[in-house]
PDB file of C-alpha atoms in Angstrom:
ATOM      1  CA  UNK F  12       0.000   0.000   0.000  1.00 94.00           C
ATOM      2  CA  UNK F  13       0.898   3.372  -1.051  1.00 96.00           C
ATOM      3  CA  UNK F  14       1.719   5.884   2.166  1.00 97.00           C
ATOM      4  CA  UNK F  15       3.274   9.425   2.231  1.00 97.00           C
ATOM      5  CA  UNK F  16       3.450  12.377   4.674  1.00 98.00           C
ATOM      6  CA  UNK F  17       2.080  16.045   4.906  1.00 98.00           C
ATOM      7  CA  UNK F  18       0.626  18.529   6.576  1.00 98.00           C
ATOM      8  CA  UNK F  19      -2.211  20.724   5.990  1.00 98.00           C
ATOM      9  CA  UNK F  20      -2.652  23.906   6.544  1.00 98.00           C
ATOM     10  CA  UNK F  21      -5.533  26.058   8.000  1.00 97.00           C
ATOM     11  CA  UNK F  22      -9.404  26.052   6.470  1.00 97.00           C
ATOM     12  CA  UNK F  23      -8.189  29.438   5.018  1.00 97.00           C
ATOM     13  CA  UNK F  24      -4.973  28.550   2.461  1.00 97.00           C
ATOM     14  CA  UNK F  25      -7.090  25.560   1.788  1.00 97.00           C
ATOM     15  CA  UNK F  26      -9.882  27.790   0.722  1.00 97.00           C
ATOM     16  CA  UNK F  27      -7.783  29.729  -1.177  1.00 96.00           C
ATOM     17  CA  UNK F  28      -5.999  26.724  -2.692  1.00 97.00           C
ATOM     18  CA  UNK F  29      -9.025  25.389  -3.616  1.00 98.00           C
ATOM     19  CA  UNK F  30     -10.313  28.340  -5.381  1.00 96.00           C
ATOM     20  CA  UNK F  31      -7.578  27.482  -8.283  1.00 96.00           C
ATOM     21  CA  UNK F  32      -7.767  23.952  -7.857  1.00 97.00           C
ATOM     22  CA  UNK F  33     -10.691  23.059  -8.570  1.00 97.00           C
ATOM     23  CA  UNK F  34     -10.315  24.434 -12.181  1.00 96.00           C
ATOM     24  CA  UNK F  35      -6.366  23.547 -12.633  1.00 97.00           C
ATOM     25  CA  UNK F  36      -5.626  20.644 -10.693  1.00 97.00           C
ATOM     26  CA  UNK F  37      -6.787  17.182 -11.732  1.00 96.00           C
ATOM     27  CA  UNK F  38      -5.956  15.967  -8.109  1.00 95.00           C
ATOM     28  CA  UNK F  39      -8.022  18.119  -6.683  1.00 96.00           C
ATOM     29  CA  UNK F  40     -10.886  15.235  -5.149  1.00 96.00           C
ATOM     30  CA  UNK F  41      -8.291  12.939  -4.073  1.00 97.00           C
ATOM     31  CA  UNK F  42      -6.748  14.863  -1.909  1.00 96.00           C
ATOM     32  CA  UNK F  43      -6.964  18.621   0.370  1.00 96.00           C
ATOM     33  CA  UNK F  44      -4.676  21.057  -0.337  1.00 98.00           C
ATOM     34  CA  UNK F  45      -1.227  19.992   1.292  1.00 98.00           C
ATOM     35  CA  UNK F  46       2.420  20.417   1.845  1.00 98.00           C
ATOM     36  CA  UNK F  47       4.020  16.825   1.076  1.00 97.00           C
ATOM     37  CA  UNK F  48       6.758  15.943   3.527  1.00 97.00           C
ATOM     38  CA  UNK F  49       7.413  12.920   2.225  1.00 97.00           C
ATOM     39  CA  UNK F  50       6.441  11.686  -1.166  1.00 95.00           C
ATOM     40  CA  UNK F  51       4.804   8.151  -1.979  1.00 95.00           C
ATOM     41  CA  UNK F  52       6.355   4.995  -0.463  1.00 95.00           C
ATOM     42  CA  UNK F  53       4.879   1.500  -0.470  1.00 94.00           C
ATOM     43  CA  UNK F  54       4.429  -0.567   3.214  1.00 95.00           C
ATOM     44  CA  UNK F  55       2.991  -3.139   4.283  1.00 94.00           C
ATOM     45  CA  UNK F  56       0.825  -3.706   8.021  1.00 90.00           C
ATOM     46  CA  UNK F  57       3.763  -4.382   9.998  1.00 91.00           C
ATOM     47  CA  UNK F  58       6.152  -1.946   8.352  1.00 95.00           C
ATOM     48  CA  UNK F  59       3.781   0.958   8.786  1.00 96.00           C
ATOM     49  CA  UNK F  60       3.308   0.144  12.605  1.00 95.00           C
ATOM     50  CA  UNK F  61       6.987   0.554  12.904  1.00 96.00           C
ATOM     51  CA  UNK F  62       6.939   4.220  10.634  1.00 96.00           C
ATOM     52  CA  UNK F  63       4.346   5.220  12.783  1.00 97.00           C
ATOM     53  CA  UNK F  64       6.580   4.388  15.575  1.00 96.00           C
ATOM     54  CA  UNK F  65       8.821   6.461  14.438  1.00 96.00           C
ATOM     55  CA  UNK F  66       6.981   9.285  13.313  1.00 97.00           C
ATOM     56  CA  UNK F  67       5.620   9.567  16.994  1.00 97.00           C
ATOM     57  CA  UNK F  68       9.853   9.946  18.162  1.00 96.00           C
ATOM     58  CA  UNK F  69       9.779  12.546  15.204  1.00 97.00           C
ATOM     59  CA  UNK F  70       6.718  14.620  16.353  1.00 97.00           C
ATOM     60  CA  UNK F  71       8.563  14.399  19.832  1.00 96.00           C
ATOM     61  CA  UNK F  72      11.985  15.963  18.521  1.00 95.00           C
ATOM     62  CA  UNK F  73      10.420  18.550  16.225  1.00 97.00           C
ATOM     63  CA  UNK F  74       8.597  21.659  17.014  1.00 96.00           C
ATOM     64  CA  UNK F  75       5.670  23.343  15.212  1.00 97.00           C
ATOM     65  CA  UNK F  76       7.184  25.193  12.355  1.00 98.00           C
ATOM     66  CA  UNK F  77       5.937  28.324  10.375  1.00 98.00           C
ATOM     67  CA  UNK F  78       4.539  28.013   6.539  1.00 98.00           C
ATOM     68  CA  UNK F  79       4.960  31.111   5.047  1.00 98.00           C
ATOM     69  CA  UNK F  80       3.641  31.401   1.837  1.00 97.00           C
ATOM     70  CA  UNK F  81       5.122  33.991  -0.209  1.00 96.00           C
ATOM     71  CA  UNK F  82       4.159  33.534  -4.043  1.00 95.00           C
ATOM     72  CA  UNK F  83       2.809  31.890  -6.375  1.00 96.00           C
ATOM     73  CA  UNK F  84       5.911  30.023  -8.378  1.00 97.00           C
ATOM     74  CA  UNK F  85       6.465  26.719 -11.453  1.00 96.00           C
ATOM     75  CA  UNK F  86       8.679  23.907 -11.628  1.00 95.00           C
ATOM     76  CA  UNK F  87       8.595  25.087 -15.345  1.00 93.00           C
ATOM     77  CA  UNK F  88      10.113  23.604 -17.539  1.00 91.00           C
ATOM     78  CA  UNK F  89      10.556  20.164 -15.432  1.00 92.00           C
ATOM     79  CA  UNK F  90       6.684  20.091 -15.058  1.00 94.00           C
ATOM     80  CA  UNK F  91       3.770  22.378 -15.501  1.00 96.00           C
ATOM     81  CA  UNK F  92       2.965  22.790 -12.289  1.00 97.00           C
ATOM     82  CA  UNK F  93       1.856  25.775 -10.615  1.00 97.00           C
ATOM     83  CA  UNK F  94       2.266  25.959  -6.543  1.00 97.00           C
ATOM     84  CA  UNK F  95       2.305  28.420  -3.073  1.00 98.00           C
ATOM     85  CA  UNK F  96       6.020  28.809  -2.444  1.00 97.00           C
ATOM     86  CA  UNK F  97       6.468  27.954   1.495  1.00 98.00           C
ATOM     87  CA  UNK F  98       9.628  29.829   2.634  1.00 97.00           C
ATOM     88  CA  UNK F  99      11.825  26.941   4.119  1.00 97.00           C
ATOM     89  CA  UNK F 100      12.940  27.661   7.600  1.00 97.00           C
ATOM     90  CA  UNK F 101      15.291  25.629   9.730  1.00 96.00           C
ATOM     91  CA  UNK F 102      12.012  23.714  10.984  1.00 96.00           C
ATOM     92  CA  UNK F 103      10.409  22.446   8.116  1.00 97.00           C
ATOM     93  CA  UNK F 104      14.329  21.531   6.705  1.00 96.00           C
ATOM     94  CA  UNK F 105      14.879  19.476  10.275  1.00 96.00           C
ATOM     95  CA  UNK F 106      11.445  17.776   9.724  1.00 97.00           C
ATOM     96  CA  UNK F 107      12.196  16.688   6.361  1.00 96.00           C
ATOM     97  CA  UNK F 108      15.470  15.427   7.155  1.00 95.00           C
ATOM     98  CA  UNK F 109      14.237  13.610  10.149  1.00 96.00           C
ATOM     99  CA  UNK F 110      11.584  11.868   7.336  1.00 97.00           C
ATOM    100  CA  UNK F 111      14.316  10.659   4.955  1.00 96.00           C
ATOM    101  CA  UNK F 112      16.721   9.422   7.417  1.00 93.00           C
ATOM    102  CA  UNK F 113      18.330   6.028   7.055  1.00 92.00           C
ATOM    103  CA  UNK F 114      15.464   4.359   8.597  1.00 92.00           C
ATOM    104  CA  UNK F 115      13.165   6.187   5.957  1.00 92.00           C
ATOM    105  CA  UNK F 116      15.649   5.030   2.883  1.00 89.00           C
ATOM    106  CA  UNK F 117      17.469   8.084   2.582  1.00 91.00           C
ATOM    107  CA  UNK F 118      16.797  11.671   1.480  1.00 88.00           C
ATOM    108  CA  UNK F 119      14.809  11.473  -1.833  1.00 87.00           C
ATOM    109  CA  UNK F 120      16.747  12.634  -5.626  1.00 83.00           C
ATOM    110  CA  UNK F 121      15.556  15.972  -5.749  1.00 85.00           C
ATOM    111  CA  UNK F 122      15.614  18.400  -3.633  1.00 90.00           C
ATOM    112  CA  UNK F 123      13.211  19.545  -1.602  1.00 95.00           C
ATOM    113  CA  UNK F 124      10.982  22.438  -2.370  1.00 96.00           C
ATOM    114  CA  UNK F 125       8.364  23.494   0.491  1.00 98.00           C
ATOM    115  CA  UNK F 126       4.987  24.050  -1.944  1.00 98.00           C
ATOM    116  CA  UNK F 127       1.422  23.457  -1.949  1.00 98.00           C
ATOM    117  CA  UNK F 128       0.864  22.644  -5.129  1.00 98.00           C
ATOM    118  CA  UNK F 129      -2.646  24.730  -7.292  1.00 97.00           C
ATOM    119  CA  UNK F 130      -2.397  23.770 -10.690  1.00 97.00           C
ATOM    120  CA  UNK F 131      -0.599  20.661 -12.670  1.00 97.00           C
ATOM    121  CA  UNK F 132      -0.790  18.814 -15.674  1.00 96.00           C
ATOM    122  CA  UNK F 133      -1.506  21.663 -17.754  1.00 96.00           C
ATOM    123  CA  UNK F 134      -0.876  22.388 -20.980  1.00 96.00           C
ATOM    124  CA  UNK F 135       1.981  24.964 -22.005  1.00 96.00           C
ATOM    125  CA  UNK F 136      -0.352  27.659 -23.279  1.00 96.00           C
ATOM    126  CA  UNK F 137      -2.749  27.175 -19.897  1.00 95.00           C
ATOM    127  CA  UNK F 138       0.493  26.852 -17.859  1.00 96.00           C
ATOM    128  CA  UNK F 139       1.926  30.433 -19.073  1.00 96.00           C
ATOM    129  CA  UNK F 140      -1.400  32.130 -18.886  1.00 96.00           C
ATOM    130  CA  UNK F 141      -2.393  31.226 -16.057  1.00 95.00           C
ATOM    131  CA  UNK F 142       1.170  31.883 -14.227  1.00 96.00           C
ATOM    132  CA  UNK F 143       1.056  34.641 -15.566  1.00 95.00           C
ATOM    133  CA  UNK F 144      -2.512  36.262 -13.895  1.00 93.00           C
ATOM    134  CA  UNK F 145      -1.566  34.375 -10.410  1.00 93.00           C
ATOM    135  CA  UNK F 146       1.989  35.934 -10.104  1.00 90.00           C
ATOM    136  CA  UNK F 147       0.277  38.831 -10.511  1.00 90.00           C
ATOM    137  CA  UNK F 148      -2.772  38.222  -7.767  1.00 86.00           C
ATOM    138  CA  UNK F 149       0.497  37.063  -5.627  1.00 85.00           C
ATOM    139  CA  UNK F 150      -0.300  35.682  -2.062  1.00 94.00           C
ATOM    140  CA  UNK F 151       1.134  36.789   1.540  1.00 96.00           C
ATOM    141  CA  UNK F 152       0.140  33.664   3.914  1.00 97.00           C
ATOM    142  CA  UNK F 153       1.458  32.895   7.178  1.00 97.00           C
ATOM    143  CA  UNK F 154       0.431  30.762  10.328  1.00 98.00           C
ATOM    144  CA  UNK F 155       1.916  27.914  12.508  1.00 98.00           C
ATOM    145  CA  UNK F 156       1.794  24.396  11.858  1.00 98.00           C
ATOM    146  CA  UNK F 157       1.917  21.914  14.823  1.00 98.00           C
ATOM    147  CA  UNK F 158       1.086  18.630  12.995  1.00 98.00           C
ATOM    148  CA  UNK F 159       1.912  15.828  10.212  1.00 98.00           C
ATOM    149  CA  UNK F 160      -0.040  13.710   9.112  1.00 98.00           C
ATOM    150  CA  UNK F 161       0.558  10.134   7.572  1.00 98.00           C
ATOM    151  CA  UNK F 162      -1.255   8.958   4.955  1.00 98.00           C
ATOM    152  CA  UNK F 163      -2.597   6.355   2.695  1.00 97.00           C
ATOM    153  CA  UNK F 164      -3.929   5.772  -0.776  1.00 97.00           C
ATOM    154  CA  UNK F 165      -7.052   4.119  -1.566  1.00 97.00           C
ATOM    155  CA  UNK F 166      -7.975   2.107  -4.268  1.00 96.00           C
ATOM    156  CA  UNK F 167      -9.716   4.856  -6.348  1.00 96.00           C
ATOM    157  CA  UNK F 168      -6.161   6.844  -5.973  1.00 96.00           C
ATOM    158  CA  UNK F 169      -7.724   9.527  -3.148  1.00 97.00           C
ATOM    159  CA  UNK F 170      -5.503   9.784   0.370  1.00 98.00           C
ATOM    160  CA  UNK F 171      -6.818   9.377   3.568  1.00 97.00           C
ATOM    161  CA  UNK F 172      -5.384  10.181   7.120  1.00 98.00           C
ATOM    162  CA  UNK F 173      -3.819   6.862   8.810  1.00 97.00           C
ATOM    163  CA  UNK F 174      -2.684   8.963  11.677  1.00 98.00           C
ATOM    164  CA  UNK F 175      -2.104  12.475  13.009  1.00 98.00           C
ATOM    165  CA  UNK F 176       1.429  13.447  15.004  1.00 98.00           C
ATOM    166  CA  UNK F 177       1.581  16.766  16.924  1.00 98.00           C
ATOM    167  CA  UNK F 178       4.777  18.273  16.896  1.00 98.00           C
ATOM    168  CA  UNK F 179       6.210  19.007  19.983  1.00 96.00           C
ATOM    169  CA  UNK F 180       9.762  19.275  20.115  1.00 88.00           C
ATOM    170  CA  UNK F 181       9.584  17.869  23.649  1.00 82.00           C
ATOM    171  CA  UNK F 182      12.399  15.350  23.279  1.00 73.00           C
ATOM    172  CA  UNK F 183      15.485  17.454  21.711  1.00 61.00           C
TER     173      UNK F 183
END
């Protein structure tokens, strides 16, 4: 089974996310709007008892973090995605480190962009145009996050929430 890691942000960027989702993202019903922490990776029952084991010494070394969303940005010309740049602070980099430790199979091959992705899978014309009007609208987002969530796909390809981990940097 597929299982990845994120966290979501407040009723409010998802509201907002959703606004341009719904029309640009063919993702958008199989899963809320979301900052991935860790991509995709297959386990099975036992393994994922142990992840979640782990997750729960994570959520004990790491402390809530700020997302601070600055802009709209592209991973043009790589994809056509469109996405809310999250300003990477030493929080969210410690978090994703702790996720691709050994134990995790290592830090994944590209490098890690902090995002919440609007718009993908568009076509080069779509992609520039609408880049183009949502640079311009820009976006100025900040709160605190004090939880990840691990997931799981379904059958029909939507996620769902295995379990939630609060962040509380208790054990450092």
């Amino acid at each position: 089974m597929n299982y990845g890691v994120a966290a979501f942000p407040s009723k409010k960027l998802q509201d907002l996310a959703n606004s341009y989702r719904k029309r640009y993202d063919p993702h958008y019903e199989l899963i809320t709007p979301h900052m991935t922490l860790k991509g995709p990776f297959e386990a099975d029952a036992s393994t994922i008892k142990d992840v979640a084991a782990e997750m729960q010494n994570i959520a004990k070394r790491q402390k809530p973090f700020k997302l601070h969303a600055t802009r709209v940005s592209t991973f043009s010309p790589v994809t056509n995605t469109l996405y809310f740049k999250v300003e990477p602070n030493a929080e969210i980099a410690a978090l994703h480190e702790d996720l691709h430790s050994d134990f995790f199979g290592g830090m994944p091959k590209h490098s890690f962009v902090p995002h919440i992705t609007i718009g993908q899978k568009l076509s080069d014309t779509e992609h520039a145009d609408v880049f183009a009007q949502l640079k311009m609208a820009g976006i100025d987002h900040e709160e605190v996050i004090d939880r990840m969530h691990l997931l799981y796909q379904l059958e029909d390809g939507s996620w769902t929430v295995y379990e939630t981990f609060r962040l509380t940097g208790d054990d450092q």
